[in-house]
Coordinates of N, CA and C and ligand atoms in Angstrom, one line a residue:
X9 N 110.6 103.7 87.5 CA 111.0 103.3 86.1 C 111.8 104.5 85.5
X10 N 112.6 103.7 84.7 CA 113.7 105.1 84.2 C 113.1 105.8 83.4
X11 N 113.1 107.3 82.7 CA 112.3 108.3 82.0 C 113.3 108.2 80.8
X12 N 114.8 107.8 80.9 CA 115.9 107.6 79.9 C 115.8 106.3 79.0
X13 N 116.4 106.2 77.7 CA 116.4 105.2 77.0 C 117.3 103.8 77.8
X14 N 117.3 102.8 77.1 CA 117.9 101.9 77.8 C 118.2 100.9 77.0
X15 N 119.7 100.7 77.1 CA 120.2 100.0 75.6 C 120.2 98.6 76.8
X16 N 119.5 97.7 75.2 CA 120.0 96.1 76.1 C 120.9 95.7 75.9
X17 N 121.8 96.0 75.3 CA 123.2 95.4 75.2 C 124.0 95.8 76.7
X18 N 123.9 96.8 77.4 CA 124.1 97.3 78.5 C 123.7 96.8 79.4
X19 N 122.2 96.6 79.6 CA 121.2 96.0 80.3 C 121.8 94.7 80.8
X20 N 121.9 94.0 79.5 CA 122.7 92.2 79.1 C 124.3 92.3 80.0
X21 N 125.1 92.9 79.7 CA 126.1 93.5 80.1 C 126.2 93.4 82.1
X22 N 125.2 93.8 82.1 CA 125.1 95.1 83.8 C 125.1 92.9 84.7
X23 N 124.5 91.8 84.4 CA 124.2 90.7 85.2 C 124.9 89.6 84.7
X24 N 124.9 88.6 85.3 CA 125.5 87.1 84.8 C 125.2 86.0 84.9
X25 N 123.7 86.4 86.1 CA 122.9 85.6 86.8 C 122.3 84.5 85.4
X26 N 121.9 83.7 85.6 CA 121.4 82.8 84.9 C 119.9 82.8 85.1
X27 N 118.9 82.1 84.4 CA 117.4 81.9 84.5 C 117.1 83.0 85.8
X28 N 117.3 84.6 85.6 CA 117.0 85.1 86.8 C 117.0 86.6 86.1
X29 N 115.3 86.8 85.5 CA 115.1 88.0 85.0 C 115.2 89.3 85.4
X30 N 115.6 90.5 84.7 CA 115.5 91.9 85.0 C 114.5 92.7 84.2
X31 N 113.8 93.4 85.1 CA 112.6 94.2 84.4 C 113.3 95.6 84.0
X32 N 113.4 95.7 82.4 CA 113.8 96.6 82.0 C 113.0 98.2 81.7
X33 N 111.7 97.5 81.6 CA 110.6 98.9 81.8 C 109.1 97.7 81.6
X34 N 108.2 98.5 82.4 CA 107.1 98.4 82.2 C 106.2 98.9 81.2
X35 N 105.4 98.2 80.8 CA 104.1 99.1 79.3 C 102.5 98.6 80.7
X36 N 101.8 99.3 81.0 CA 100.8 99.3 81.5 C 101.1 98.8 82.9
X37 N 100.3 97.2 82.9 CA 100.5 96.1 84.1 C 100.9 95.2 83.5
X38 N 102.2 95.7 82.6 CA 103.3 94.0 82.1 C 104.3 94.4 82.4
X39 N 105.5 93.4 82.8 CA 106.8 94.3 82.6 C 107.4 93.2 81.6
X40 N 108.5 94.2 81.1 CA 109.3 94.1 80.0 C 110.5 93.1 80.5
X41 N 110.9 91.9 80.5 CA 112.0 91.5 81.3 C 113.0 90.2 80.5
X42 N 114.5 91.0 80.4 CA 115.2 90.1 80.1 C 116.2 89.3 81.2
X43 N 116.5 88.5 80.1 CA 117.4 87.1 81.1 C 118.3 86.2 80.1
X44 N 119.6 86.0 80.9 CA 120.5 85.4 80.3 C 120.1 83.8 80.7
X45 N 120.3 82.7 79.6 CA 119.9 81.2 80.3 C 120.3 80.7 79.7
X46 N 120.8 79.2 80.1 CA 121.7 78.1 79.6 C 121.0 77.1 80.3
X47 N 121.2 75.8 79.6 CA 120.7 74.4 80.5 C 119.4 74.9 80.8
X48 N 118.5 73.9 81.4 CA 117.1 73.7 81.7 C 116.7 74.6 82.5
X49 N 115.6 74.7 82.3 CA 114.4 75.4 83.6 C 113.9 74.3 83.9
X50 N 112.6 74.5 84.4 CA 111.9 73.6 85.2 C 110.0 74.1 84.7
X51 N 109.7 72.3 84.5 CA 108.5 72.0 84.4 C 108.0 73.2 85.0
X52 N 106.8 74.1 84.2 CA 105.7 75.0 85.4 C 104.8 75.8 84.7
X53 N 103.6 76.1 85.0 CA 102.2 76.6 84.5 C 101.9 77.7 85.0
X54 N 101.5 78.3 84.2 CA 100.7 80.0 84.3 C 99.5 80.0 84.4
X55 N 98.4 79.5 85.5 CA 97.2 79.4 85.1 C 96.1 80.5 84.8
X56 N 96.9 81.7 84.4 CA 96.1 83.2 84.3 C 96.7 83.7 83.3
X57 N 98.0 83.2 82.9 CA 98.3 84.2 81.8 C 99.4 83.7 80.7
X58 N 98.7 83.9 79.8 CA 100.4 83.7 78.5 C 101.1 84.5 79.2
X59 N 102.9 83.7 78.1 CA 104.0 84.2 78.5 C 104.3 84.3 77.1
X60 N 105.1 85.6 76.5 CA 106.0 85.9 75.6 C 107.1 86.2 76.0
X61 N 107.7 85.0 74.6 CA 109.5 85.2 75.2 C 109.4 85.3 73.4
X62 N 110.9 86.3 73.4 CA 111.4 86.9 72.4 C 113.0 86.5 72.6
X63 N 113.8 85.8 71.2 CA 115.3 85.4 71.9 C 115.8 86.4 71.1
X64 N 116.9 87.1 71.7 CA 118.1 88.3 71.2 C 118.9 87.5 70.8
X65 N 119.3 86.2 71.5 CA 120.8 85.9 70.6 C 120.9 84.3 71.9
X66 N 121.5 83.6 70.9 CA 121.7 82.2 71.0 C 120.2 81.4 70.5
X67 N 119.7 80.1 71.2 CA 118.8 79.8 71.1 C 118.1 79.0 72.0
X68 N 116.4 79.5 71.7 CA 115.9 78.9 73.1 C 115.0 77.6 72.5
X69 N 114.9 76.3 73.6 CA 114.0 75.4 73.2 C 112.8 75.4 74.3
X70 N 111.5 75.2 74.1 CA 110.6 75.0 75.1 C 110.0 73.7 75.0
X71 N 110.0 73.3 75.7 CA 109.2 71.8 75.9 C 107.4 72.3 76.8
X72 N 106.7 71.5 75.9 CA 105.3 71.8 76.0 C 104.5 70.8 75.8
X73 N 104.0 70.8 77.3 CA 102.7 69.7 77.2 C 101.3 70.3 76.8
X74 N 100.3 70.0 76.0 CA 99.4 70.5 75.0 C 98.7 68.8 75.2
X75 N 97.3 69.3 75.1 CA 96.4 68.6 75.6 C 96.5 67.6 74.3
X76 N 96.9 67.6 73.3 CA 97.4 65.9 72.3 C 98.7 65.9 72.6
X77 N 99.0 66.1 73.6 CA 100.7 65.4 73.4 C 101.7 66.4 73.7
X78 N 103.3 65.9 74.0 CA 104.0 67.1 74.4 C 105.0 67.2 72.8
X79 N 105.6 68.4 72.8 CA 106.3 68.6 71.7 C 107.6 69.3 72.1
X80 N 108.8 69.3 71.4 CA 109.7 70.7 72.0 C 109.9 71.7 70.9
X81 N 109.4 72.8 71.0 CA 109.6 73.9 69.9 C 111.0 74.1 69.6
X82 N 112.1 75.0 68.5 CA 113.1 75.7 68.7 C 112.6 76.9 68.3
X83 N 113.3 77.8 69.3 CA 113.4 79.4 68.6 C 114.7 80.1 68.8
X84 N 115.5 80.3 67.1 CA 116.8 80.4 67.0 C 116.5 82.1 67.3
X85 N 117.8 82.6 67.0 CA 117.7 84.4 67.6 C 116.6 85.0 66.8
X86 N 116.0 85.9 67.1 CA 115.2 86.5 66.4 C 113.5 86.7 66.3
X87 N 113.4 84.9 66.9 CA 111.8 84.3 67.3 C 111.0 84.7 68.2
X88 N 109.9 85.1 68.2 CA 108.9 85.0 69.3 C 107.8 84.0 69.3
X89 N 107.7 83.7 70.2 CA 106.5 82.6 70.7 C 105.6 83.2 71.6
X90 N 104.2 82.7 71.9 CA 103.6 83.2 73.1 C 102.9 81.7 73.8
X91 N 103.9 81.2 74.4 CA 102.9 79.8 75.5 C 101.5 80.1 76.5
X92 N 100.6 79.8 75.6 CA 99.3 80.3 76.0 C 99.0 80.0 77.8
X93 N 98.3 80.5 78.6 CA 98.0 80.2 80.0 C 97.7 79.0 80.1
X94 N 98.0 78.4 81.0 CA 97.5 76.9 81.3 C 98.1 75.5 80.6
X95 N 99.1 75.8 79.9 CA 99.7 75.0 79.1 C 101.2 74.7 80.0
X96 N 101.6 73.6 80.4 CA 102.8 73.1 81.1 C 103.7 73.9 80.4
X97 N 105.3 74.0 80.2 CA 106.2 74.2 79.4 C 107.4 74.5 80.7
X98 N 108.3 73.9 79.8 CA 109.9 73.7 80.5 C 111.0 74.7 79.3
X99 N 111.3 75.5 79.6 CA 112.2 76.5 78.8 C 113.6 75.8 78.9
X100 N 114.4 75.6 77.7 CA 116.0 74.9 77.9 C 116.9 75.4 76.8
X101 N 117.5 75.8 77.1 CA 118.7 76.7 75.9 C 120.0 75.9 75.9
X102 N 120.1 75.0 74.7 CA 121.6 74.4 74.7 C 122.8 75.3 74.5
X103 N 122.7 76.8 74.5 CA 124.1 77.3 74.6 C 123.7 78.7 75.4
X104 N 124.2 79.6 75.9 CA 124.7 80.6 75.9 C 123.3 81.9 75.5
X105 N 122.2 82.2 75.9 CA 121.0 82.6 75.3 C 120.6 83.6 75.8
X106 N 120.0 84.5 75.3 CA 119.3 86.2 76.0 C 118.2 86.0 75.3
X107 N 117.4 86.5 76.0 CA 115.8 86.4 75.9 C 114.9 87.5 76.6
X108 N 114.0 88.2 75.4 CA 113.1 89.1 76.4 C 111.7 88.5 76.8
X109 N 111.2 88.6 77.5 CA 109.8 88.2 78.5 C 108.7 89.1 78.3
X110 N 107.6 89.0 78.1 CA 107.0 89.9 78.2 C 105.3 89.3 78.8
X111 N 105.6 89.4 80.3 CA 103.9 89.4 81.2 C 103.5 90.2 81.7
X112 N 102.6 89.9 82.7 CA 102.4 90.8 83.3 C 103.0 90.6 84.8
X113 N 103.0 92.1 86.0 CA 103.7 92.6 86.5 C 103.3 91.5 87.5
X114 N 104.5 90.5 88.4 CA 104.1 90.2 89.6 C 104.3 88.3 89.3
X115 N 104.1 88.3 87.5 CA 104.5 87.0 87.5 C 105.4 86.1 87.8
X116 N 105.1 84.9 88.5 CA 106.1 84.2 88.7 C 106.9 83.4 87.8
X117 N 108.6 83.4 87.6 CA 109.5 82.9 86.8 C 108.6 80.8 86.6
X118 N 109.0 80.7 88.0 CA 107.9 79.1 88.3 C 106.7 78.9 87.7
X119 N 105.9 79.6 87.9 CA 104.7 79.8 87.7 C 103.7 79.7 88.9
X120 N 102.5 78.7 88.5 CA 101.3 78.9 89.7 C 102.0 77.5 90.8
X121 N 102.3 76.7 89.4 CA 102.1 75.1 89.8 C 103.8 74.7 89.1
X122 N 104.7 74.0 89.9 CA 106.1 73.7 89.0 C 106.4 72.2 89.9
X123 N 107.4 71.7 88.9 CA 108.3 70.4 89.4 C 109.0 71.2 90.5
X124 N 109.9 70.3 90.8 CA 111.2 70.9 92.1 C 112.0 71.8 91.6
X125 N 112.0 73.0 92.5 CA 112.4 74.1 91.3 C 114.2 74.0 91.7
X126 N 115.3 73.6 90.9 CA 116.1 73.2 91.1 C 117.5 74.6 91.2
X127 N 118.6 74.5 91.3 CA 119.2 75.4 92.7 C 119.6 76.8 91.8
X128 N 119.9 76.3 90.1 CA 120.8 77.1 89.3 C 119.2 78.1 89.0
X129 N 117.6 77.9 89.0 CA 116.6 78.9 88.5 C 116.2 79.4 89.9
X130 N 116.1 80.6 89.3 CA 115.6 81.7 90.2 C 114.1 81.8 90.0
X131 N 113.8 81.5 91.5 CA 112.0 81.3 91.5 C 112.1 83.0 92.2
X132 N 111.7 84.3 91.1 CA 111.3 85.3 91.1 C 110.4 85.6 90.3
X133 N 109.8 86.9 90.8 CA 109.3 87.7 89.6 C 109.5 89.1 89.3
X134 N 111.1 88.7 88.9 CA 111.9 89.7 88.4 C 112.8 91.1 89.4
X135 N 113.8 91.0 88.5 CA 114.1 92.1 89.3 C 115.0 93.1 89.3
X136 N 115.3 93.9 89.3 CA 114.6 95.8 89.1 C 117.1 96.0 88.5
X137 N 116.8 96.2 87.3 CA 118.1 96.7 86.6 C 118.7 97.7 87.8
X138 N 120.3 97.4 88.1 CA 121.3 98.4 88.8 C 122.3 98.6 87.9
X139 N 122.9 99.4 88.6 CA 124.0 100.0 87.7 C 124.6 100.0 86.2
X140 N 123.3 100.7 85.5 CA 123.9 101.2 84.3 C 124.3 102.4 84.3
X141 N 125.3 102.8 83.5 CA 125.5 103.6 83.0 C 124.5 104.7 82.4
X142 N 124.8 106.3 82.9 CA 123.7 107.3 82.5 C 124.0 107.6 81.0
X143 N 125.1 107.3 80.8 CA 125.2 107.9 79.4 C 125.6 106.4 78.2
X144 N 125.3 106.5 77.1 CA 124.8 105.2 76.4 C 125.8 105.9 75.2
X145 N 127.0 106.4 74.5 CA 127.7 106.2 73.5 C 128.7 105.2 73.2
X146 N 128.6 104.2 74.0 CA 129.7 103.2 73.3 C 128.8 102.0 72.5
X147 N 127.7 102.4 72.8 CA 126.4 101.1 71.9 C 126.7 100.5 70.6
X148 N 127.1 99.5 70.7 CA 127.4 98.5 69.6 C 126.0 97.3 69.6
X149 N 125.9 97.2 68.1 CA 125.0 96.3 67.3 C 124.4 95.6 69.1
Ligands
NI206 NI1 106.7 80.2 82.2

């Protein structure tokens, strides 16, 4: 883990990959992980642990099955949510979206249990920021 600060604008910058998170630092046994995503994820369950996602910019929708019924939340830039363990949920961004993650270390993007995980999501659990830059003065908003 880097001992240096770490701008996410940079971070966001450094990938292009779609539904295919980067662990920007750890706090304990969670890691901190953002990801750029457009169009659907895939049906899939955490049966050990909530997931918090936090959106930086565009917006994210989650579809969620909840024992009365399914619903789809929005969370425009700015939102956090935390989809409790054991609760289905399909993450789908109609535009252009960054999003930070926050589980624990080892979780899987899929989960325990998923639909067919389809070609454009990355069934990881996460993975490790390259080449940034050591020095950080061009940082804009
Ligand atoms: Ni999930």
């Amino acid at each position: 883990m880097t001992r240096q600060p770490i701008s996410l604008a940079h971070a966001l910058a450094s990938f292009s990959d779609r539904w295919s998170p980067r662990i920007v630092t750890t706090v304990n046994d969670y890691d901190v992980r953002i990801a750029k995503v457009e169009g659907d994820h895939v049906w899939h369950v955490h049966d050990h642990t909530d997931e918090f996602f936090l959106v930086l910019d565009g917006e994210l929708r989650i579809g969620l099955r909840e024992p009365d019924g399914e619903r789809t939340i929005t969370l425009p830039k700015g939102s956090v949510f935390t989809v409790p363990r054991g609760i289905e949920h399909k993450p789908y961004a109609p535009v252009p979206t960054a999003i930070m993650l926050f589980e624990p270390t080892g979780t899987l993007t899929v989960g325990d249990r998923h639909d067919e995980v389809p070609g454009h999501v990355d069934a990881t659990t996460g993975h490790a920021l390259g080449g940034l830059p050591v020095r950080d003065d061009t940082l804009e908003a």
